[in-house]
PDB file of C-alpha atoms in Angstrom:
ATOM      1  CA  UNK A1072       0.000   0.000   0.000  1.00 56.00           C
ATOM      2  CA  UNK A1073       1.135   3.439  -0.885  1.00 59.00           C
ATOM      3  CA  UNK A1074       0.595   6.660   1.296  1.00 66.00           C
ATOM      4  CA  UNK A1075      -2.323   8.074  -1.323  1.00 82.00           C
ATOM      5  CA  UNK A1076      -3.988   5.006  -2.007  1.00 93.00           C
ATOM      6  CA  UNK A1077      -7.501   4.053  -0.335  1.00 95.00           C
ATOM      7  CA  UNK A1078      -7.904   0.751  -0.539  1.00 97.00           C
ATOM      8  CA  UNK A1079     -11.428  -0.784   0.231  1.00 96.00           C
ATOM      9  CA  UNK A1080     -13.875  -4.357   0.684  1.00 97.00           C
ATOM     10  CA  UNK A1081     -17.370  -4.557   0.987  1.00 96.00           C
ATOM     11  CA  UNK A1082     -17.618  -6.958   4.413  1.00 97.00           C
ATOM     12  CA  UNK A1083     -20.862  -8.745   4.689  1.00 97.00           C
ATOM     13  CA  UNK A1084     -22.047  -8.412   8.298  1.00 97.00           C
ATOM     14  CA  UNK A1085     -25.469  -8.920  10.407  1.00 96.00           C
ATOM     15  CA  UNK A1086     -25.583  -5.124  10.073  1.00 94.00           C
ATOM     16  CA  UNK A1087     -25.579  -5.129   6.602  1.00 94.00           C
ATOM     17  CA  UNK A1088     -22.750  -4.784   4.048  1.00 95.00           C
ATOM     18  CA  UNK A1089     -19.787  -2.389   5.432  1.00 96.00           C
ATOM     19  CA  UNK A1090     -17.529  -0.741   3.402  1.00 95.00           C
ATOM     20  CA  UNK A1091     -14.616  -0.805   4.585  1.00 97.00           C
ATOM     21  CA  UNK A1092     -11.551   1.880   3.402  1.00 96.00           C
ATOM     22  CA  UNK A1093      -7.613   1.969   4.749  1.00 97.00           C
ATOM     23  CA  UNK A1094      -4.543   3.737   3.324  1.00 96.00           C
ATOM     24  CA  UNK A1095      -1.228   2.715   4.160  1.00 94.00           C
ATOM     25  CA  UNK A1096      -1.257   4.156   8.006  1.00 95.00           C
ATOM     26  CA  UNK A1097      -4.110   2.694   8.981  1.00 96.00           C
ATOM     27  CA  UNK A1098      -8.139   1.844   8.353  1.00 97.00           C
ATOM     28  CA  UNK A1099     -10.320   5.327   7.359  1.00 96.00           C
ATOM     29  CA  UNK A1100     -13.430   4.603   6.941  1.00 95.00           C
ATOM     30  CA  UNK A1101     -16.348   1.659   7.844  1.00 96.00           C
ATOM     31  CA  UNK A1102     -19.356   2.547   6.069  1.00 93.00           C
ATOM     32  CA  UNK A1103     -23.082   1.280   6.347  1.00 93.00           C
ATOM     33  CA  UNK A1104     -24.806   0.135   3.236  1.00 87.00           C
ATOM     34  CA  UNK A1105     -27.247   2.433   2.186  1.00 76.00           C
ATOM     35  CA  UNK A1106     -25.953   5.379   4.136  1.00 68.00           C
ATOM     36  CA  UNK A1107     -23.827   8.038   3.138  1.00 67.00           C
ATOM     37  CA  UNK A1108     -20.138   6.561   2.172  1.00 59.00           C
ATOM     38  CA  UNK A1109     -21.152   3.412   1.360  1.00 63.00           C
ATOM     39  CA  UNK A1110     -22.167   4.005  -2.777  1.00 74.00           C
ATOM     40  CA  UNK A1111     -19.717   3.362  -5.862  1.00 83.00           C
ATOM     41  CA  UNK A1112     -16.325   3.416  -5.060  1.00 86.00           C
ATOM     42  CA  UNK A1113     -14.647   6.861  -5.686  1.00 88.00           C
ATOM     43  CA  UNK A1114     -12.430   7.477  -8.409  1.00 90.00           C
ATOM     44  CA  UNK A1115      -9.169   5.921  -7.593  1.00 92.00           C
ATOM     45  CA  UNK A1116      -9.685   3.765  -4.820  1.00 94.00           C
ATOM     46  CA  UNK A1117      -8.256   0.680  -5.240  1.00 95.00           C
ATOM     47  CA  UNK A1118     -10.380  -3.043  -4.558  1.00 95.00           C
ATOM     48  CA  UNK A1119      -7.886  -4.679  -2.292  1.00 95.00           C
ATOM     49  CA  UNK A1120      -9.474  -7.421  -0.041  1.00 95.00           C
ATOM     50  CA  UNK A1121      -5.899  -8.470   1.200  1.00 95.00           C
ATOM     51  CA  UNK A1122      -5.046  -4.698   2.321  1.00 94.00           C
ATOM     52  CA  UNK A1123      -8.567  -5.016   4.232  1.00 96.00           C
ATOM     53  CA  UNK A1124      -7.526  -8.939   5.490  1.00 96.00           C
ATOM     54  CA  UNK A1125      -6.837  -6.869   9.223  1.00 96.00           C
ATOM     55  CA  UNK A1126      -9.695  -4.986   9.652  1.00 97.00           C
ATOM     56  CA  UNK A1127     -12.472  -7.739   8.172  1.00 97.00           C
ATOM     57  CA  UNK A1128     -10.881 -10.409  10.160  1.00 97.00           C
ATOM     58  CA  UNK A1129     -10.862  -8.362  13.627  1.00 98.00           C
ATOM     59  CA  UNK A1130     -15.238  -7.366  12.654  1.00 98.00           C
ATOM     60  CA  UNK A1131     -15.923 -10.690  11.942  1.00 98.00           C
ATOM     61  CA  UNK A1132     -14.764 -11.403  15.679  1.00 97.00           C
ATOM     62  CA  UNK A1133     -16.732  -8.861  17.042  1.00 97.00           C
ATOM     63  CA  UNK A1134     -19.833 -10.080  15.152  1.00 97.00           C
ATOM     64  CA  UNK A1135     -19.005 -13.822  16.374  1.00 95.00           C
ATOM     65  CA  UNK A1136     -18.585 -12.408  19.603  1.00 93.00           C
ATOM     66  CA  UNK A1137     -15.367 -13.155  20.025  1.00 94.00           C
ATOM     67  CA  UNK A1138     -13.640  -9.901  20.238  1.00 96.00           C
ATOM     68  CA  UNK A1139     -13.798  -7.512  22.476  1.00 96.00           C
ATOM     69  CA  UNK A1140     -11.451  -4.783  22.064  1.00 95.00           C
ATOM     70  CA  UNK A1141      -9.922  -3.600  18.845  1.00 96.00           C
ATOM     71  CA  UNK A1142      -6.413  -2.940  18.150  1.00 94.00           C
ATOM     72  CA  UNK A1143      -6.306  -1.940  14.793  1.00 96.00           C
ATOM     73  CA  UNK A1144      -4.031   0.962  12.864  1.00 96.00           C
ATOM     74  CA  UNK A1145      -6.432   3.785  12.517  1.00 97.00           C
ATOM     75  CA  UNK A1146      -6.281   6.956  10.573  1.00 96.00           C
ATOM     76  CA  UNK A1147      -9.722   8.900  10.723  1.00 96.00           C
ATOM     77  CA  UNK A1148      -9.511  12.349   9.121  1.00 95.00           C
ATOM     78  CA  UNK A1149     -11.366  15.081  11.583  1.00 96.00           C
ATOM     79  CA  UNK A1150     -10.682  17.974  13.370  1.00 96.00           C
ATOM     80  CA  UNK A1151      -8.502  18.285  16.674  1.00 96.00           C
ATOM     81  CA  UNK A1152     -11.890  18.459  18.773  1.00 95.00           C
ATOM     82  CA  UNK A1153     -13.422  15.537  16.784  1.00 97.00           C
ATOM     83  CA  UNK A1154     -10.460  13.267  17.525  1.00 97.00           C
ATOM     84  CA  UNK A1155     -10.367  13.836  20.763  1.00 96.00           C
ATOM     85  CA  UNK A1156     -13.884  12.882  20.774  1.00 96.00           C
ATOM     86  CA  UNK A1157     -13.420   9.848  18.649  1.00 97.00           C
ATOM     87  CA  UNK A1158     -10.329   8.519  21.351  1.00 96.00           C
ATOM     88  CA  UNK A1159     -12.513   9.518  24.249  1.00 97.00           C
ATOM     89  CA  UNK A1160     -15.260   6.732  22.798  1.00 97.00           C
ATOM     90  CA  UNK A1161     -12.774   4.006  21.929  1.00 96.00           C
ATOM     91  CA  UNK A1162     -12.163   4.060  25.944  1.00 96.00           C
ATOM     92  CA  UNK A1163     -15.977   2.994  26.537  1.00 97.00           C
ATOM     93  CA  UNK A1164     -15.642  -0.069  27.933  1.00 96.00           C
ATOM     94  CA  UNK A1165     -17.614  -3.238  25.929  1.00 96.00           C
ATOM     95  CA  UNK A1166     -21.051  -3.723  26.806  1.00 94.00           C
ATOM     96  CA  UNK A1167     -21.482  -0.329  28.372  1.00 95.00           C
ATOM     97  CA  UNK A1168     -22.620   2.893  27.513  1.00 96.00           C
ATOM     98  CA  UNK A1169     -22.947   6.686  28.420  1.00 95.00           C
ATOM     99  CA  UNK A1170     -24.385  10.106  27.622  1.00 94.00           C
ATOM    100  CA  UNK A1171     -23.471  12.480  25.658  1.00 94.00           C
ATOM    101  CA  UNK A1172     -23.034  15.000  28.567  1.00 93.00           C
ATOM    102  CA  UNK A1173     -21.182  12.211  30.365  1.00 95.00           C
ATOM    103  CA  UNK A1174     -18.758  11.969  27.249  1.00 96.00           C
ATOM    104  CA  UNK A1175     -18.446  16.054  26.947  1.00 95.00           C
ATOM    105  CA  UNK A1176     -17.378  15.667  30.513  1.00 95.00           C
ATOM    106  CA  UNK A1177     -14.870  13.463  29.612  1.00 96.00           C
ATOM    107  CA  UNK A1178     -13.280  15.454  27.206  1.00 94.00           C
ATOM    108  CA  UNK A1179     -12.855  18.419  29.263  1.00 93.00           C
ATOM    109  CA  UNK A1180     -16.108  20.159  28.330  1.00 90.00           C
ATOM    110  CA  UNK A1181     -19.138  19.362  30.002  1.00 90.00           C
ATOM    111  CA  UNK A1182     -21.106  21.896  28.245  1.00 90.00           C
ATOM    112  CA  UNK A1183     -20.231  20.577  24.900  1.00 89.00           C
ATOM    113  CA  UNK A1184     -22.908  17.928  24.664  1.00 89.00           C
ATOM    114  CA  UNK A1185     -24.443  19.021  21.401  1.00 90.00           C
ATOM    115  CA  UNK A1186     -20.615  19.606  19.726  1.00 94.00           C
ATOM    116  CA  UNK A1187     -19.780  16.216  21.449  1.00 93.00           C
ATOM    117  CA  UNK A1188     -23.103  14.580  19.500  1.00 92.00           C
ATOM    118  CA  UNK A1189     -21.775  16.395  16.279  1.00 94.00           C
ATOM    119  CA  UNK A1190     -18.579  14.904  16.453  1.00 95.00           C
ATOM    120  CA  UNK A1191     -19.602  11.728  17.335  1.00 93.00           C
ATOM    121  CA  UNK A1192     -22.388  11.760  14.816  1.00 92.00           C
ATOM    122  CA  UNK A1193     -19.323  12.211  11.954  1.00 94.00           C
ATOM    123  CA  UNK A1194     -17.280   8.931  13.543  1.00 96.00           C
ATOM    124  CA  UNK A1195     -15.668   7.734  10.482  1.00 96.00           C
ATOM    125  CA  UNK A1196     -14.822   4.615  12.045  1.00 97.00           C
ATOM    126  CA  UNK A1197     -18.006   3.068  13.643  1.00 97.00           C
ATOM    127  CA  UNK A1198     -17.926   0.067  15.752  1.00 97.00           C
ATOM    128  CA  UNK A1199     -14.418   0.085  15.887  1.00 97.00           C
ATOM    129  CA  UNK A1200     -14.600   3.215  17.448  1.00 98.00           C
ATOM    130  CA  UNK A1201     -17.817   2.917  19.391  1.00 97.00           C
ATOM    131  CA  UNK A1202     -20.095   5.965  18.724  1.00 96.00           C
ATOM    132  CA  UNK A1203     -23.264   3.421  19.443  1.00 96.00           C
ATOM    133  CA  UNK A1204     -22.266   3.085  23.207  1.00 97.00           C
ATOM    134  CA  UNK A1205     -23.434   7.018  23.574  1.00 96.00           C
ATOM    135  CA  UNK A1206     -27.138   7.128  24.500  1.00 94.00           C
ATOM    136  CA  UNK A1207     -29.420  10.305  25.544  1.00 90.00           C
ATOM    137  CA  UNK A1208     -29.546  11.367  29.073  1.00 87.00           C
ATOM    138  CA  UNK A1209     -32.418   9.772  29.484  1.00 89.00           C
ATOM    139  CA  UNK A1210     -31.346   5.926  28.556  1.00 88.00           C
ATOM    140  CA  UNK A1211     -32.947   6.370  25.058  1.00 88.00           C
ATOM    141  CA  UNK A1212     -31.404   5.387  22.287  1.00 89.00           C
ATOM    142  CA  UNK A1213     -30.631   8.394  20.002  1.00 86.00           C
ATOM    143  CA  UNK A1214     -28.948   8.855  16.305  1.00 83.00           C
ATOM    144  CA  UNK A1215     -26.551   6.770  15.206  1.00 86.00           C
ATOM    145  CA  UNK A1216     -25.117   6.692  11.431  1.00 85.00           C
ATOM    146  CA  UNK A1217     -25.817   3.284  10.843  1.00 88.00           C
ATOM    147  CA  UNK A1218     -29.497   3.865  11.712  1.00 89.00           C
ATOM    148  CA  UNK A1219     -31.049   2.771  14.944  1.00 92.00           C
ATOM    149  CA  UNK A1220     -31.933  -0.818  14.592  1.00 93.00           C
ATOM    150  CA  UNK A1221     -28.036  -1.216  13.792  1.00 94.00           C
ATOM    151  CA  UNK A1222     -27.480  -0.068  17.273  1.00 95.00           C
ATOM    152  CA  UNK A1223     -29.607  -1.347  18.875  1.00 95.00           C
ATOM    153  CA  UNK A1224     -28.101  -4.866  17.728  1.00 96.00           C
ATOM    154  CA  UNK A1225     -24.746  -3.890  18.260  1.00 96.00           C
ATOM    155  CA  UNK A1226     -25.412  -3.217  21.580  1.00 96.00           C
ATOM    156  CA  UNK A1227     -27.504  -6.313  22.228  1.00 95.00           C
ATOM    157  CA  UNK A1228     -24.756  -8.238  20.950  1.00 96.00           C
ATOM    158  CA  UNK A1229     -22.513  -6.462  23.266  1.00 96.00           C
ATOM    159  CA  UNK A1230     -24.957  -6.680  26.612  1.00 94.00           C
ATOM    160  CA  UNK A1231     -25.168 -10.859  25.396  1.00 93.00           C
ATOM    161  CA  UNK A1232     -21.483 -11.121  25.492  1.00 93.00           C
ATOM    162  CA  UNK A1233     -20.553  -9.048  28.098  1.00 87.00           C
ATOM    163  CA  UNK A1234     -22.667 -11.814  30.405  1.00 85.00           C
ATOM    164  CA  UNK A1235     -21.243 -14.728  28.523  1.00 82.00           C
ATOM    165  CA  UNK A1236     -24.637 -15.374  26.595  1.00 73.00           C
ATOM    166  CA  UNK A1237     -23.828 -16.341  22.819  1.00 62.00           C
ATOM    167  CA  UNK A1238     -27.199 -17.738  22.343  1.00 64.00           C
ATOM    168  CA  UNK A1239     -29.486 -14.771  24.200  1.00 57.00           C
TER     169      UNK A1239
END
């Protein structure tokens, strides 16, 4: 892989298909199918299942429910205050979740709950980085960018494995 290449695979998953995009420092993008990212393949980018072999292997663990924890090389593109966002959700622990507010206060500005939901709303990297562990205030589920019954599984799947039920 070169430095300006995206490579990408389309990974079949109980969530639908994901697109998934990397370049050489590290994955950039996991799309859901029908939402935005995820329609022909921009100009340029490269089919490369092999350059993808990291990232589809570690999801298809998480959707067997056998990972727990990603370590993958990332490379999201956002702002300073969105990546600080996007590293305070990959330290959300499996099978739990929060509020915005809660994750505003976490990165240092508890009145940011509405820039926090922005930022988390543009996640490039969903799943891996776990935007759907952020719920309202009031224990609702709220938006997420691969729609709501997306997760809502992910986070049954999570709640089943976090008590050691595969078959719940």
């Amino acid at each position: 892989m070169n430095d300006t290449t995206i490579h990408y695979v389309d990974l079949p998953s109980p969530c639908g298909v994901l697109r998934l995009s990397a370049d050489a420092h590290g994955l950039r993008g996991i799309h859901f199918e029908g939402r935005r990212g995820h329609g022909p393949a921009p100009a340029g980018w490269v089919l490369d299942p092999e350059a993808l072999a990291f990232a589809r292997e570690a999801l298809e663990e998480y959707f067997a429910g056998k990972r727990t924890a990603f370590e993958l090389p990332l490379n999201p593109r956002g702002t300073p205050f969105q990546l600080a966002v996007w590293r305070e959700l990959s330290c959300i622990p499996y099978g739990e979740t929060i509020s915005y507010g809660e994750l505003a206060r976490r990165v240092g500005d508890p009145g940011a709950a509405r820039a926090v939901g922005a930022a988390n709303g543009a996640n490039p990297l969903p799943i891996v980085v776990p935007c759907h562990r952020v719920i309202g205030a009031n224990g609702n589920l709220t938006g997420f960018g691969g729609g709501l019954p997306n997760k809502r599984w992910l986070l049954a799947l999570e709640a089943r494995v976090a008590r050691g039920d595969l078959f719940g």
